[in-house]
Amino acid sequence: MITAGAVDDLPVGESVRVSTPDGAIAVFNADGEFYAIDDTCSHQDASLSEGWLEGCFVECPLHAASFDLRTGVPTCLPAKKAVRTYPVVVQDGVIHVDTRSREAVA
């Protein structure tokens, strides 16, 4: 598990980029629910943590591909490939991401 930060430091509608040895992970606060996905868009090299969040979907800032934060599956072109998702655990006001468990295959 990696620590993404305090719940109080990630307001609703915001995201944070967390570096790991295997690459960056984007953590989102979507209406009070926390989600974690690979930070790099599967279409082209763009940071999803810099994208636009609407509900449980993030839009890539480069070419407007949209991904479902719950599944990692793209909802429109130009992205065709899912990004990995990771379980998020909130404990004692701290957000943790389980990087050992990859729920979607990129």
XYZ file of N, CA and C in Angstrom, residues 1-95:
285
model
N 0.850 -1.186 0.000
C 0.000 0.000 0.000
C 0.891 1.244 0.000
N 0.424 2.237 -0.738
C 1.116 3.526 -0.715
C 0.152 4.561 -0.156
N 0.705 5.592 0.440
C -0.102 6.670 0.994
C -0.236 7.767 -0.048
N -1.492 8.169 -0.300
C -1.754 9.222 -1.283
C -1.942 10.582 -0.619
N -2.163 10.606 0.683
C -2.342 11.864 1.395
C -3.535 11.817 2.321
N -3.784 12.939 2.946
C -4.903 13.052 3.879
C -6.193 13.353 3.121
N -7.286 12.817 3.628
C -8.605 13.067 3.042
C -8.864 14.575 2.972
N -8.502 15.288 4.014
C -8.740 16.742 4.065
C -7.945 17.518 3.010
N -6.884 16.912 2.490
C -6.053 17.583 1.491
C -6.486 17.316 0.050
N -7.543 16.488 -0.113
C -8.033 16.175 -1.457
C -9.537 16.465 -1.517
N -9.890 17.724 -1.791
C -11.302 18.110 -1.816
C -12.076 17.432 -2.948
N -13.376 17.416 -2.823
C -14.258 16.872 -3.852
C -13.956 17.551 -5.191
N -13.845 16.730 -6.242
C -13.591 17.258 -7.579
C -12.125 17.451 -7.909
N -11.247 17.083 -6.992
C -9.811 17.277 -7.202
C -9.102 15.934 -7.332
N -7.848 16.003 -7.764
C -7.030 14.797 -7.911
C -5.614 15.086 -7.455
N -4.877 14.011 -7.251
C -3.466 14.127 -6.886
C -2.701 13.041 -7.639
N -1.504 13.369 -8.041
C -0.620 12.423 -8.738
C 0.363 11.879 -7.722
N 0.473 10.555 -7.657
C 1.369 9.896 -6.713
C 2.376 9.075 -7.505
N 3.652 9.313 -7.272
C 4.699 8.559 -7.963
C 4.969 7.254 -7.233
N 5.142 6.185 -8.018
C 5.497 4.877 -7.476
C 6.654 4.335 -8.300
N 7.332 3.298 -7.833
C 8.415 2.718 -8.639
C 7.930 2.176 -9.990
N 6.649 1.818 -10.079
C 6.102 1.267 -11.319
C 5.418 2.306 -12.197
N 5.450 3.567 -11.802
C 4.799 4.625 -12.572
C 3.866 5.434 -11.703
N 3.285 6.457 -12.274
C 2.425 7.364 -11.515
C 0.991 6.844 -11.454
N 0.336 7.162 -10.344
C -1.065 6.829 -10.126
C -1.810 8.122 -9.838
N -2.993 8.252 -10.421
C -3.853 9.410 -10.166
C -4.930 8.990 -9.166
N -5.093 9.788 -8.125
C -6.120 9.529 -7.109
C -7.130 10.669 -7.183
N -8.408 10.319 -7.271
C -9.487 11.293 -7.454
C -10.473 11.242 -6.293
N -11.019 12.408 -5.952
C -12.138 12.491 -5.020
C -13.359 12.859 -5.860
N -14.149 11.846 -6.179
C -15.345 12.045 -7.002
C -16.563 12.008 -6.088
N -17.056 13.168 -5.737
C -18.241 13.290 -4.885
C -18.084 12.543 -3.569
N -16.889 12.589 -2.987
C -16.646 11.967 -1.692
C -16.184 10.527 -1.752
N -16.139 9.936 -2.944
C -15.607 8.584 -3.138
C -14.215 8.715 -3.754
N -13.295 7.894 -3.286
C -11.926 7.965 -3.779
C -11.643 6.826 -4.751
N -10.990 7.176 -5.866
C -10.649 6.224 -6.910
C -9.193 6.424 -7.306
N -8.544 5.336 -7.712
C -7.154 5.411 -8.164
C -7.011 4.653 -9.477
N -6.339 5.292 -10.437
C -6.079 4.686 -11.748
C -4.656 5.050 -12.172
N -4.138 4.317 -13.167
C -2.855 4.732 -13.742
C -2.998 6.172 -14.235
N -1.967 6.958 -13.999
C -2.050 8.379 -14.336
C -1.889 8.654 -15.825
N -1.327 7.735 -16.586
C -1.055 7.990 -17.994
C -2.194 7.478 -18.871
N -2.704 8.345 -19.717
C -3.754 7.988 -20.670
C -3.260 6.857 -21.564
N -4.134 5.897 -21.841
C -3.740 4.762 -22.677
C -3.648 5.119 -24.159
N -4.147 6.270 -24.540
C -4.080 6.703 -25.947
C -2.747 7.364 -26.255
N -2.354 8.285 -25.393
C -1.109 9.013 -25.603
C -0.594 9.474 -24.252
N 0.639 9.851 -24.199
C 1.316 10.181 -22.945
C 0.800 11.486 -22.336
N -0.305 11.413 -21.606
C -0.859 12.590 -20.934
C -1.255 12.202 -19.512
N -1.130 13.137 -18.597
C -1.448 12.894 -17.191
C -2.949 13.036 -16.950
N -3.586 11.935 -16.547
C -5.025 11.982 -16.274
C -5.342 12.782 -15.016
N -4.380 12.899 -14.108
C -4.618 13.705 -12.911
C -4.779 15.184 -13.255
N -4.368 15.577 -14.453
C -4.531 16.955 -14.916
C -5.797 17.129 -15.756
N -6.585 16.039 -15.869
C -7.805 16.078 -16.669
C -8.973 16.692 -15.921
N -10.138 16.636 -16.551
C -11.354 17.221 -15.995
C -12.222 16.108 -15.425
N -12.602 16.284 -14.177
C -13.390 15.284 -13.469
C -14.857 15.666 -13.489
N -15.695 14.702 -13.890
C -17.140 14.899 -13.863
C -17.775 13.606 -13.382
N -18.300 13.641 -12.166
C -18.839 12.430 -11.564
C -17.734 11.407 -11.414
N -17.950 10.207 -11.956
C -16.961 9.122 -11.888
C -16.154 8.996 -13.173
N -16.055 10.079 -13.916
C -15.345 10.044 -15.195
C -14.291 11.145 -15.242
N -13.153 10.818 -15.845
C -12.110 11.815 -16.038
C -11.844 11.933 -17.532
N -11.719 13.170 -17.988
C -11.425 13.442 -19.391
C -9.956 13.795 -19.524
N -9.266 13.107 -20.409
C -7.853 13.368 -20.665
C -7.679 14.794 -21.187
N -6.691 15.513 -20.676
C -6.505 16.903 -21.107
C -5.915 17.044 -22.512
N -5.428 15.946 -23.091
C -4.769 16.052 -24.386
C -5.723 15.896 -25.566
N -6.488 14.806 -25.602
C -7.367 14.562 -26.742
C -8.800 14.237 -26.342
N -9.172 14.519 -25.098
C -10.553 14.399 -24.611
C -11.077 12.969 -24.500
N -10.195 11.982 -24.457
C -10.657 10.628 -24.150
C -11.174 10.635 -22.719
N -12.206 9.874 -22.463
C -12.805 9.842 -21.130
C -12.707 8.424 -20.567
N -12.438 8.328 -19.252
C -12.296 7.032 -18.593
C -13.216 6.960 -17.382
N -13.793 5.781 -17.181
C -14.611 5.519 -15.999
C -13.657 5.188 -14.860
N -13.690 5.972 -13.795
C -12.779 5.769 -12.673
C -13.030 4.445 -11.953
N -14.224 3.913 -12.059
C -14.568 2.672 -11.366
C -13.986 1.445 -12.059
N -13.839 1.517 -13.380
C -13.409 0.347 -14.152
C -12.127 0.577 -14.943
N -11.787 1.832 -15.208
C -10.641 2.157 -16.048
C -10.938 2.092 -17.531
N -12.156 1.724 -17.881
C -12.538 1.548 -19.284
C -12.791 2.915 -19.935
N -12.250 3.117 -21.139
C -12.526 4.371 -21.844
C -13.980 4.396 -22.315
N -14.575 5.572 -22.297
C -15.972 5.715 -22.701
C -16.112 6.326 -24.085
N -15.000 6.776 -24.659
C -15.043 7.348 -26.006
C -13.648 7.328 -26.611
N -13.610 7.505 -27.916
C -12.345 7.603 -28.643
C -11.685 8.931 -28.318
N -10.400 9.060 -28.474
C -9.523 8.163 -29.196
C -8.956 7.008 -28.360
N -9.183 6.969 -27.060
C -8.671 5.858 -26.249
C -9.489 4.596 -26.510
N -8.793 3.483 -26.637
C -9.450 2.196 -26.867
C -9.106 1.190 -25.777
N -8.058 1.450 -25.042
C -7.530 0.511 -24.060
C -7.783 1.050 -22.650
N -8.171 0.158 -21.744
C -8.426 0.549 -20.355
C -7.121 0.897 -19.638
N -7.237 1.701 -18.607
C -6.126 1.945 -17.694
C -6.369 1.108 -16.440
N -5.306 0.782 -15.733
C -5.442 -0.010 -14.511
C -6.130 0.794 -13.418
N -6.922 0.107 -12.635
C -7.543 0.701 -11.448
C -6.942 0.037 -10.222
N -7.011 0.722 -9.106
C -6.442 0.216 -7.860
C -7.435 0.425 -6.722
N -7.528 -0.530 -5.807
C -8.389 -0.339 -4.634
C -7.864 0.799 -3.753
N -8.785 1.549 -3.207
C -8.447 2.652 -2.308
C -9.044 2.353 -0.941
N -8.240 2.555 0.091
C -8.688 2.362 1.471
C -8.450 3.660 2.219
N -9.478 4.136 2.917
C -9.340 5.319 3.763
C -9.337 4.836 5.209
N -8.256 5.163 5.907
C -8.115 4.731 7.292
C -7.572 5.886 8.121
N -8.294 6.223 9.165
C -7.886 7.307 10.071
C -7.624 8.609 9.318
N -8.457 8.900 8.318
C -8.346 10.152 7.578
C -7.234 10.187 6.549
N -6.631 9.031 6.256
C -5.534 8.960 5.287
C -5.950 8.050 4.135
N -5.629 8.473 2.905
C -5.958 7.725 1.695
C -4.790 6.805 1.351
